[in-house]
XYZ file of C-alpha atoms in Angstrom:
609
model
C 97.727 152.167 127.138
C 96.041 151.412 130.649
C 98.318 152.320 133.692
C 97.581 151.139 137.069
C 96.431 153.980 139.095
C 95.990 152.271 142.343
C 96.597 148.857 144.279
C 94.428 147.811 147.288
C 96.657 145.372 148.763
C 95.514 142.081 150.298
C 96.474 141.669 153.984
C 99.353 139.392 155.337
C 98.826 135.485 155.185
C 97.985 134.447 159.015
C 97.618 131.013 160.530
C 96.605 130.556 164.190
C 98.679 129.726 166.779
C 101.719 131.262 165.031
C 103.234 134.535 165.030
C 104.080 136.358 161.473
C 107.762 138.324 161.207
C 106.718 141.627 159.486
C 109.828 143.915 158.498
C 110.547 147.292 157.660
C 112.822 149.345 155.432
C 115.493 151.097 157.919
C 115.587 154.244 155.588
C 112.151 154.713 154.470
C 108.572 153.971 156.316
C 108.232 150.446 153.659
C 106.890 147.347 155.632
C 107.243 143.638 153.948
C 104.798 140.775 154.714
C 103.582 138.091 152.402
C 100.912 136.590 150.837
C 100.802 133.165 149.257
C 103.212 133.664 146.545
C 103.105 137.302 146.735
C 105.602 139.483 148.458
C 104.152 142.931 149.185
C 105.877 146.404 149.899
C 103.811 148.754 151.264
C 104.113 152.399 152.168
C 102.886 153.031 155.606
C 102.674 157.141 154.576
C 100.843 156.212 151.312
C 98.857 152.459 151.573
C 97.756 153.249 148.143
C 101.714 152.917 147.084
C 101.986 149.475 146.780
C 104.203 146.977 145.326
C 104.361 143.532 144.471
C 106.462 140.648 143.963
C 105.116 137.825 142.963
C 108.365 135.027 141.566
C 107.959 132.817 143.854
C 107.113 129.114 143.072
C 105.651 128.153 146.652
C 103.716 130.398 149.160
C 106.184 132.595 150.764
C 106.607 133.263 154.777
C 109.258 135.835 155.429
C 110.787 138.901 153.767
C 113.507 141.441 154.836
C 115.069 144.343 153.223
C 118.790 144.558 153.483
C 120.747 146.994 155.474
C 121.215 149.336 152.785
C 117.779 149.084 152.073
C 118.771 148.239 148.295
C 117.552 144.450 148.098
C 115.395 142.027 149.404
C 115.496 138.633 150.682
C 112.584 136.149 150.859
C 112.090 132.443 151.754
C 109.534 130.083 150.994
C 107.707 126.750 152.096
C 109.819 124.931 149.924
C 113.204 125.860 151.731
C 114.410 128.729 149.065
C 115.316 131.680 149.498
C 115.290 134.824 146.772
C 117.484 138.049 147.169
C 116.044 140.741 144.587
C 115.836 144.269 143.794
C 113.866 146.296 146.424
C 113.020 149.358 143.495
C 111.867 148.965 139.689
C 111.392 145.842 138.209
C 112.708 143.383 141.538
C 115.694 142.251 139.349
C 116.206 138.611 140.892
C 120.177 138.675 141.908
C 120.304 135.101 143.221
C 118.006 131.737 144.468
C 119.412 129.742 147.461
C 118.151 126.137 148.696
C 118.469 126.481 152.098
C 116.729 123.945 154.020
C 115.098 121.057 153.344
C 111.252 122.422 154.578
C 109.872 125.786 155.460
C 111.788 129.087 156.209
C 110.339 131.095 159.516
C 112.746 133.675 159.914
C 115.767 135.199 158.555
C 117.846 137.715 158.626
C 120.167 139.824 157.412
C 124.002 140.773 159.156
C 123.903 144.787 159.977
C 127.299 144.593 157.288
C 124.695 143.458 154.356
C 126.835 140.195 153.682
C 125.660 137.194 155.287
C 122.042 136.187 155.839
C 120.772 133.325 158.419
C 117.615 131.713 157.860
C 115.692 129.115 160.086
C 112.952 126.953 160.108
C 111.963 123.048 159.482
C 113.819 121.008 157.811
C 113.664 116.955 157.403
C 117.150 117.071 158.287
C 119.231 117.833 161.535
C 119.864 121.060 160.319
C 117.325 123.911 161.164
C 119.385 126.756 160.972
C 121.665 127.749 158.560
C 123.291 131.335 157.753
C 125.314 131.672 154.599
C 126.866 134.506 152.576
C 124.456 136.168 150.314
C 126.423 136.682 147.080
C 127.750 132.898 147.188
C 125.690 130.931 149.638
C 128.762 129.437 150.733
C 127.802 128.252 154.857
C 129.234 130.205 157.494
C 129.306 128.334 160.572
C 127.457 125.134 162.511
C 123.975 125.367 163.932
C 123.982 122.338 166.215
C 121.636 122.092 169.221
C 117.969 122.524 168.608
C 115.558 119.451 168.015
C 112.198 120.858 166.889
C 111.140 123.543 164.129
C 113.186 127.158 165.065
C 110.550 130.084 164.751
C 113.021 132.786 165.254
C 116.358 134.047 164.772
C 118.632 137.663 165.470
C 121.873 138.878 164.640
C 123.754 140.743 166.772
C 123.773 144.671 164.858
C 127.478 145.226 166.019
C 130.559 143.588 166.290
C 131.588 140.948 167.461
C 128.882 139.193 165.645
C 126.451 136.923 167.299
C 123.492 134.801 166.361
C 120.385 133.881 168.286
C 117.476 131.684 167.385
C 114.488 130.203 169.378
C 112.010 127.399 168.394
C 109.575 124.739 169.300
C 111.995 123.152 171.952
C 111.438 126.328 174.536
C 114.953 127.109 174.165
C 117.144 130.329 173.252
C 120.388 129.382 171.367
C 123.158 131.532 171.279
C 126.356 131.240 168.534
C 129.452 133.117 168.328
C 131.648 133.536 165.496
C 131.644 134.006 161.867
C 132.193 130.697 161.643
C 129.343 130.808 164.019
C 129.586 127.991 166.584
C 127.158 126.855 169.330
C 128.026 128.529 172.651
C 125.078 127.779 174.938
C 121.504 127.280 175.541
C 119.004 129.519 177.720
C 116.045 127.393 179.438
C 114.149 129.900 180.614
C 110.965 129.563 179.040
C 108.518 127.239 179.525
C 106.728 127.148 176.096
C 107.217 127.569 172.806
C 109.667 130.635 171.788
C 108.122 132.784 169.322
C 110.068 135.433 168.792
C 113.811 136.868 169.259
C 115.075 140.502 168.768
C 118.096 142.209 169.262
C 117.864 146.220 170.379
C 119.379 148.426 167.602
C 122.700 149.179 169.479
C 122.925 145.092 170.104
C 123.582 145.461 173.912
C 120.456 143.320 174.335
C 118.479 141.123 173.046
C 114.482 139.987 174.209
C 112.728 136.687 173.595
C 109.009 136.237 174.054
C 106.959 133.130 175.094
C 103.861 131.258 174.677
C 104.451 131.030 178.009
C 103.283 134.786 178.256
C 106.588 135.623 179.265
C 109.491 138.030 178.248
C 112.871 137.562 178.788
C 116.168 140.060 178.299
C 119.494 138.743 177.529
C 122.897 140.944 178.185
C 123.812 140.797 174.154
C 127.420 139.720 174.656
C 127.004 137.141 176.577
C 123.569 135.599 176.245
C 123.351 136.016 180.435
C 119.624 136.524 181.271
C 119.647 140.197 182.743
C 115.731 140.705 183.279
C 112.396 140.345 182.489
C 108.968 141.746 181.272
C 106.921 142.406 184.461
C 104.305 140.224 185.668
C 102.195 143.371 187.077
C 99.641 143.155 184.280
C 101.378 141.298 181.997
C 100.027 139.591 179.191
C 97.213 136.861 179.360
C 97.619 134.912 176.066
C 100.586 133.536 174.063
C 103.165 136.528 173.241
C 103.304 136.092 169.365
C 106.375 138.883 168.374
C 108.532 142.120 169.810
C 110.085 144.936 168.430
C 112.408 147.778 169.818
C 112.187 150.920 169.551
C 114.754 152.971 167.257
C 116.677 154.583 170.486
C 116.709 150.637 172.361
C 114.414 152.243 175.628
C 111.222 150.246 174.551
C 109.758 147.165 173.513
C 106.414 146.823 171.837
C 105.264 143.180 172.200
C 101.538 141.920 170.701
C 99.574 138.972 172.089
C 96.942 136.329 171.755
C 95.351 138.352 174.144
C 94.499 140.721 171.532
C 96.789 143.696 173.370
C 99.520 145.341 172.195
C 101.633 146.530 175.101
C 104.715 149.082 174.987
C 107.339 148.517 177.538
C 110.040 150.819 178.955
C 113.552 148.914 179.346
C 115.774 149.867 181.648
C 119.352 149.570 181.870
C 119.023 146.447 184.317
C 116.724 144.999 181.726
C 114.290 144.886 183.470
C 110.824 145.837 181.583
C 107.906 148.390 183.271
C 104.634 148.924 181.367
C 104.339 151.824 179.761
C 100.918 151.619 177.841
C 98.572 148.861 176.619
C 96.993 149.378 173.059
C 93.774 147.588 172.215
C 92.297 147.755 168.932
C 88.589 148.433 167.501
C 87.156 144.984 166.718
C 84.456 142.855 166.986
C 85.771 140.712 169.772
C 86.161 137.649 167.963
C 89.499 135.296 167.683
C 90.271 137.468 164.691
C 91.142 140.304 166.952
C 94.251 138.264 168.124
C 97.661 140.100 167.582
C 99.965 137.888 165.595
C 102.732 140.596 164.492
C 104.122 143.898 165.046
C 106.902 146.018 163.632
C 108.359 149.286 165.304
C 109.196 152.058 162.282
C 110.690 154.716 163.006
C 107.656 157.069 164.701
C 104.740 154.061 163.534
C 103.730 151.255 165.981
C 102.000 148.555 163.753
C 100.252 145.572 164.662
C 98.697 142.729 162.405
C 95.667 140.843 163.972
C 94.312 137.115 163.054
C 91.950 138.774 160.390
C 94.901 140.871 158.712
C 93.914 144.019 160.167
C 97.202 146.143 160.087
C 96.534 149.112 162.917
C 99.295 151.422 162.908
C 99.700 153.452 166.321
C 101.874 156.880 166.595
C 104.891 155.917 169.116
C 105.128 159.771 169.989
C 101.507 159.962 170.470
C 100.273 156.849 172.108
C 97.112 158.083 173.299
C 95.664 158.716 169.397
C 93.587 156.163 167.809
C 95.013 153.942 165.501
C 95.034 154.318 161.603
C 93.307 150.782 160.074
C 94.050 149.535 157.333
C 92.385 145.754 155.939
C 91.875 143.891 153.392
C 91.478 140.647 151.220
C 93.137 137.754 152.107
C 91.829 134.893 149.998
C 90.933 134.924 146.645
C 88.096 137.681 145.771
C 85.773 135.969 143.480
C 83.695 139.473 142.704
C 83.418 143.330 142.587
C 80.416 145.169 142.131
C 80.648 148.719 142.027
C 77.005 150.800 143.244
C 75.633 152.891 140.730
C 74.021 155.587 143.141
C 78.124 156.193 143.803
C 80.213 154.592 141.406
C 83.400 155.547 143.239
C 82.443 153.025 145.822
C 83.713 149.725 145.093
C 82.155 146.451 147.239
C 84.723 142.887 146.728
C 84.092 139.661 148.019
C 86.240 136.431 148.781
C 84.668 132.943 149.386
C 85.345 132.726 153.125
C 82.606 135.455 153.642
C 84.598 138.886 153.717
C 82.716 141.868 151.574
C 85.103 144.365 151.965
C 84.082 148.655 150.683
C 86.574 150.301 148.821
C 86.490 154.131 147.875
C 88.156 154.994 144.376
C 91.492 157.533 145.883
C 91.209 156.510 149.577
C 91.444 152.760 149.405
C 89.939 150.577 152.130
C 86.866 152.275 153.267
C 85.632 149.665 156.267
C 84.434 145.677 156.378
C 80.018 144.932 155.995
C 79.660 142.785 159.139
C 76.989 140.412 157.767
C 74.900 138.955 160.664
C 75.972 135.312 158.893
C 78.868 135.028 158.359
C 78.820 132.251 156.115
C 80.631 131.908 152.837
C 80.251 132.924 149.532
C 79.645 131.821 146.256
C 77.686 134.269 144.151
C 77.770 138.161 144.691
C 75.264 140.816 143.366
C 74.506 144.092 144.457
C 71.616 146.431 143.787
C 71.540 150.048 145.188
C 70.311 149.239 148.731
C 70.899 145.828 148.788
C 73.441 142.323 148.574
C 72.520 139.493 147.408
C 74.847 136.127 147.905
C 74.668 132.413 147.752
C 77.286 129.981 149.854
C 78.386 126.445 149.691
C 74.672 125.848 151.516
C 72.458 125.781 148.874
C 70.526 129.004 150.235
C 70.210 132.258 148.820
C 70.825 135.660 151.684
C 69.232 139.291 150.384
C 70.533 141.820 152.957
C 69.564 145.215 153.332
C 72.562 147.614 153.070
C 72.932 151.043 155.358
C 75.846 153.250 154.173
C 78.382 150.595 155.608
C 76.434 148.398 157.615
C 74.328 145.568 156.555
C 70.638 145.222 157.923
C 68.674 141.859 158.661
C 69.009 139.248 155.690
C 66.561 136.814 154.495
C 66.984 133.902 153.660
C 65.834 130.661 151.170
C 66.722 127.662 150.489
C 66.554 126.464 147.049
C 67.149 123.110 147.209
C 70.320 122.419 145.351
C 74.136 123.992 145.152
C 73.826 127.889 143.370
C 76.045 127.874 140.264
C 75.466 131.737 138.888
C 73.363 134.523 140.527
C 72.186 137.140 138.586
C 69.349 140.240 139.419
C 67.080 142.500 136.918
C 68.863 146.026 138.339
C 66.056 147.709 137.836
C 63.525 145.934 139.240
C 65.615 143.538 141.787
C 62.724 141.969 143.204
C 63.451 139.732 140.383
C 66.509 137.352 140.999
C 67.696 134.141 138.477
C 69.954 131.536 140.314
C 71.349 128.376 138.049
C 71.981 125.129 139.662
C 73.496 121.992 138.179
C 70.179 121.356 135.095
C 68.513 124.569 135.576
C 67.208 127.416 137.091
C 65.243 129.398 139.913
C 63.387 132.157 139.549
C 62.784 134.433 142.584
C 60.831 137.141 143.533
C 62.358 138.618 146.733
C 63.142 135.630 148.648
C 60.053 133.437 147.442
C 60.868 130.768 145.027
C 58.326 131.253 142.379
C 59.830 129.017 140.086
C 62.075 125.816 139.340
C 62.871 125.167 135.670
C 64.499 121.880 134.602
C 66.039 122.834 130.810
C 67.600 119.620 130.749
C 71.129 120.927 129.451
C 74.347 121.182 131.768
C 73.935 125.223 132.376
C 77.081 127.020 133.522
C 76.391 130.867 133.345
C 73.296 132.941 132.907
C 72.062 137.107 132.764
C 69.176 138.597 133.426
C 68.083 141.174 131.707
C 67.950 144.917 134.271
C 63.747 145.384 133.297
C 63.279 141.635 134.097
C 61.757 140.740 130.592
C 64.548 138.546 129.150
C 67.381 135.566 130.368
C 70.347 134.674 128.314
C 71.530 130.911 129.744
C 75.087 129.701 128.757
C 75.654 126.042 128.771
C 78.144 123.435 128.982
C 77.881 122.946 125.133
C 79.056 126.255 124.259
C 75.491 127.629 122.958
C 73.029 130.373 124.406
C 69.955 130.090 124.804
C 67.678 133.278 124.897
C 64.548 133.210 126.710
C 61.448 135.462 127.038
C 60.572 135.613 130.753
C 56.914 135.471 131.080
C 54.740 135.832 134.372
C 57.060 133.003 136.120
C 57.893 131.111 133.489
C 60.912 130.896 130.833
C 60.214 130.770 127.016
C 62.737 129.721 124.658
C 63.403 132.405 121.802
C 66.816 131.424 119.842
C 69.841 129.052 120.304
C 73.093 131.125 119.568
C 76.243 128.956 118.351
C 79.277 130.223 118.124
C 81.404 129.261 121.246
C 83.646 126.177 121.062
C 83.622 125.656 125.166
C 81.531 125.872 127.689
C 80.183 129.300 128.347
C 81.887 130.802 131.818
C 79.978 134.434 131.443
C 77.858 136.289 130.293
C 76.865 140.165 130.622
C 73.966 142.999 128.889
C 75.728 145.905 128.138
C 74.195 149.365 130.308
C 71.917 150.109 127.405
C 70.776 147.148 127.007
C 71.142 146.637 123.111
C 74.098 144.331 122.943
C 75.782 141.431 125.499
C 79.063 139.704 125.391
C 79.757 136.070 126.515
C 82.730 134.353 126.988
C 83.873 130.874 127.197
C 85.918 128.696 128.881
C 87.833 127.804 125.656
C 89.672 132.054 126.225
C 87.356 133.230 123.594
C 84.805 136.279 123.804
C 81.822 137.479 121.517
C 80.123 140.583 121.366
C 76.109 139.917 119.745
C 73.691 142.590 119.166
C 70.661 141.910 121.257
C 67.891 142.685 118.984
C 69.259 140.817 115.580
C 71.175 138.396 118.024
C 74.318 139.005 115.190
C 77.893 138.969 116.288
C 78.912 142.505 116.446
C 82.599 141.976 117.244
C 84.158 138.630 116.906
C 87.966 137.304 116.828
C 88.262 137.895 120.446
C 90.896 135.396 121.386
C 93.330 136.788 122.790
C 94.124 135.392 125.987
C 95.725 132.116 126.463
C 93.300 130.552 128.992
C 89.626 130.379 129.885
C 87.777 134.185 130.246
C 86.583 134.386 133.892
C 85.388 137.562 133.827
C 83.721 140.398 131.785
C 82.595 144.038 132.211
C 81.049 146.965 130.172
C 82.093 150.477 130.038
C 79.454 152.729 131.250
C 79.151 154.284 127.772
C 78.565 151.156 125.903
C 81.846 151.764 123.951
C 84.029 149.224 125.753
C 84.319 145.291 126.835
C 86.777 144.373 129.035
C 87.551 140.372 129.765
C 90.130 139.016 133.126
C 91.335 135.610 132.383
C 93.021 132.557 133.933
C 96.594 134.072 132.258
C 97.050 136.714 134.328
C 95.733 139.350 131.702
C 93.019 141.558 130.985
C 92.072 142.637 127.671
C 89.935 145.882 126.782
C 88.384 145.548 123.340
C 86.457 148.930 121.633
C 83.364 147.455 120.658
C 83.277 149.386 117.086
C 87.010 148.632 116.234
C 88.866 145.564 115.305
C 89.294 143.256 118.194
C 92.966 143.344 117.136
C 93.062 147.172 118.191
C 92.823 145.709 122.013
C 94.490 147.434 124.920
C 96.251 144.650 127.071
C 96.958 144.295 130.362
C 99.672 141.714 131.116
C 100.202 140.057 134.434
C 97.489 142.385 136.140
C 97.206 139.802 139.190
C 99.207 136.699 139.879
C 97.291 133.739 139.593
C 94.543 134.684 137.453
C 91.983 137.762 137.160
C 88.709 136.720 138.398
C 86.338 139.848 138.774
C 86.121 143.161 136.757
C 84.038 146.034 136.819
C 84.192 149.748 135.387
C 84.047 152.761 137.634
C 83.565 155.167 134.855
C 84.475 156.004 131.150
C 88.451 155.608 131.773
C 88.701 153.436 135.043
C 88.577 149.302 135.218
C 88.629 147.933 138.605
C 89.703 144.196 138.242
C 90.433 141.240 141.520
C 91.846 138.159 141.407
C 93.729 135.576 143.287
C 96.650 137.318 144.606
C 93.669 138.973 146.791
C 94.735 142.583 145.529
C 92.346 144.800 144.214
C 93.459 147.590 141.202
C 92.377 150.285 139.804
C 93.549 151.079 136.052
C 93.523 154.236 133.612
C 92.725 153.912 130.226
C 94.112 156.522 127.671
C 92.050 155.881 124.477
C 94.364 156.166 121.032
């Protein structure tokens, strides 16, 4: 059966203008963030230990772990709130509606019993904290008028409650039942974020004002303030303390992160400014950060995660990045097949290495989106939503100068001869381009609907896929295409289509979740009854050997057939990304790489029977 060997996580879901609340485990080095509907766990000791949690009906926005570090609670857009298992199979204990629109913020009391959560809501109420096993209310949350971003409970007794928000104000309840005791107008902005220190004598709140402000924890009294000798220039998006309360790391639209030593006045020195590698752009902005334990981490605009060493500031930063949109395709390079290149429609082409995970971003010199993906050994090849076509040169990690053409109409397909790539075949909505380098030798109407096309890795044969179901085989000859066979067998339109390495057989698959296997030279089916999943076949890859076809569908699944057994001997994979697989590729004999929506990328072992 195939076991997943390794998860490249996507990166947290950012939005600009807004901070993100990233949280850790208090026992264990474990961050939470989220990703659309996903909720993701990640080790920061091990990034390749990852896991997932993916119930949720409506993008999510905010996760904590529990005291105890036994369970989780995360909130939604919709208002709802989930408290599951943190360990095995995220055993759902209980759903809350909690307000009316979309959670910002919550958490946990330090006794593990009550949880407030805050947000917008079409109602008056924007804050509400409840207990966790019941959801019975505990308290009033009167006095804010606009969306609340933020909110902190006290860790100690007595137990208090802050929150902050869109109004510029700090709010400050006593109880349980929590009551409103009094509002702070100190900043002049909106209030991003609010944190109590771990021994709850204070608590900070930070400003798009570029301001920091200290509260005595008690009494809500403003004691101090970040200071204003180089302070920060841009909107300050989220703080954390330090384990032993004497610092404050705070990140910024500036695209700093700056630690800050507290003193017992409350008053706030500098103690060091981080900056991150990056390319300067708004991505570089700082939207979160989490103190754990001895790890400083910051998330950026882009989703970089850089995590510092708080007893070692001066040491660069580890980096880890990632996917966060949908990848659409994964091409592995055969010169090293360990080395795994994804790519997601808004332009990112992220390299993986097989055991070390993210391996470093190819900064294209335009940065446009993309469509279609290929790659040869020492080059990419990818269409956009501009009807052009870009070749670019690769470099180890870099990418050289691309070249571009325009070919007139949207690209539906892309595919190259991989051993003579000169030669590339794009379709468009009635037919197809030839090219030779980035020269448009030819435009062939074929006056079907086409919807997926291969070409053959010596250049001397195209297999076309149309919106009729049927294939149509052609013999490529100087720059023209000559029609050899019709093959009908598909009931939907085709969706794929792919030459195995040795080029004597190809598989096609179709949008109505079936697949075929044909042998190339008779054109017979070879291995039929492939129907399996419950929704159309996005994807399809070859085992190096020949031996194996593996298809990713809409369902969630992927499904490894042996090409010389029954297709009811299949291996399946069920639920391998949330959303729907979309890309697959094999890394060797035992190893299928597959993508999909969630934006993760895995890695899975095959043990044959």
């Amino acid at each position: 059966m195939p076991e997943l060997a390794e998860t490249y996580a996507c990166v947290p879901s950012t939005e600009r203008g807004r901070g993100i609340l990233i949280s850790g485990d208090p026992k264990s080095n474990k961050v939470l963030y989220t990703n659309g509907r996903s909720v993701i766990i990640l080790d920061l000791n091990n990034p390749l230990n990852v896991s997932v949690y993916g119930e949720h009906a409506y993008p999510a926005t905010v996760a904590r772990f529990s005291p105890n570090g036994e369970w989780v609670a995360s909130a939604d857009v919709s208002g709802t709130v989930r408290i599951w298992g943190a360990y095995n199979d995220h055993v759902l204990k209980k759903e809350f509606k909690v307000l009316s629109g979309r959670i910002d913020d919550l958490q946990w009391s330090p006794d593990g019993m009550r949880i407030v959560a805050c947000g917008d809501s079409k109602g008056k109420s924007l804050v509400r904290a409840f207990m966790w096993d019941s959801g019975t209310n505990v308290g009033e949350f009167d006095g804010h008028s606009r969306r609340v971003l933020s909110c902190a409970f006290k860790p100690t007794r007595p137990f208090r409650i802050v929150t902050c928000g869109e109004d510029f104000l700090v709010n400050f309840y006593e109880g349980p039942p929590f009551k409103f005791k009094q509002s702070q107008r100190e900043h002049a902005n909106f209030v991003n974020c609010v944190r109590y220190s771990p021994d709850g004598s204070k608590f900070i709140s930070v400003s798009s004002d570029k301001k920091g402000i200290i509260f005595d924890g008690k009494t809500a009294e403003k004691i101090g303030e970040l200071s204003s000798e180089d302070p920060h220039k841009g909107s300050i998006y989220a703080a954390s303390w330090s384990p032993d309360d004497k610092q404050v790391l705070t990140v910024s639209a500036d695209k700093t992160a700056k630690v800050w030593d507290i003193s017992e006045d409350g008053s706030g020195k500098l103690k060091k400014t981080l900056t991150c590698s990056g390319s300067g752009g708004v991505d570089d902005m700082l939207v979160g950060c989490l103190w754990q334990n001895d790890h400083l981490v910051t998330v950026s605009l882009g989703g970089t995660i850089s995590i510092f060493s708080a007893s070692n500031l001066e040491k660069s930063p580890l980096q880890l990045s990632g996917h966060m949109k949908n990848i659409t395709s994964l091409a592995v390079l055969k010169s090293d097949p360990k080395c795994i290149l994804s790519s997601s429609y808004d332009g990112l082409i992220v390299k993986w290495v097989q055991g070390l995970g993210y391996s470093g971003k190819l900064q294209r010199k335009e940065n446009s989106q993309i469509k279609c993906f290929a790659a040869a050994e020492e080059e990419i090849v990818t269409s956009g939503f501009d009807n052009k076509i870009w070749r670019i040169s690769l470099h180890g990690d870099q990418c050289g100068d691309g070249d571009s053409v325009d070919i007139g109409s949207q690209p539906k397909d892309l595919s190259l001869a991989l051993l003579s790539p000169e030669l590339a075949l794009v379709t468009t909505d009635s037919g197809v381009v030839m090219l030779r380098g980035t020269k448009v030798v030819s435009t062939i109407n074929l006056g079907f609907a086409v919807t997926a096309l291969v070409v053959a890795p010596d250049g001397s044969e195209a297999i076309v896929g149309g919106q009729d179901g049927k294939l149509h085989v052609f013999c490529i000859v100087g720059d023209t295409l000559k029609e050899e066979a019709v093959l009908e067998k598909h009931r939907g339109a085709i969706t794929v289509i792919r030459y195995s390495p040795d080029f004597s057989m190809f598989a096609s698959g179709d949008a109505n979740r079936e697949a075929i296997v044909w042998d190339r030279v008779s054109r017979e089916v070879k291995l039929k009854n492939m129907l399996y999943h419950t929704a159309r076949i996005n994807c399809l890859a070859w085992s190096p050997n020949n031996s194996m076809v593996a298809t990713g569908s809409l369902d969630t699944c992927v499904i490894i057939y042996e090409v010389d057994k029954p297709a009811s001997s299949r291996m399946t994979i069920k639920g391998a990304h949330l959303g729907g697989v979309y890309a697959l590729a094999f890394t060797d004999e035992h190893s299928v790489v597959s993508s999909g929506e969630d934006a993760c990328v895995r890695v899975w072992k095959l043990t044959l029977q």
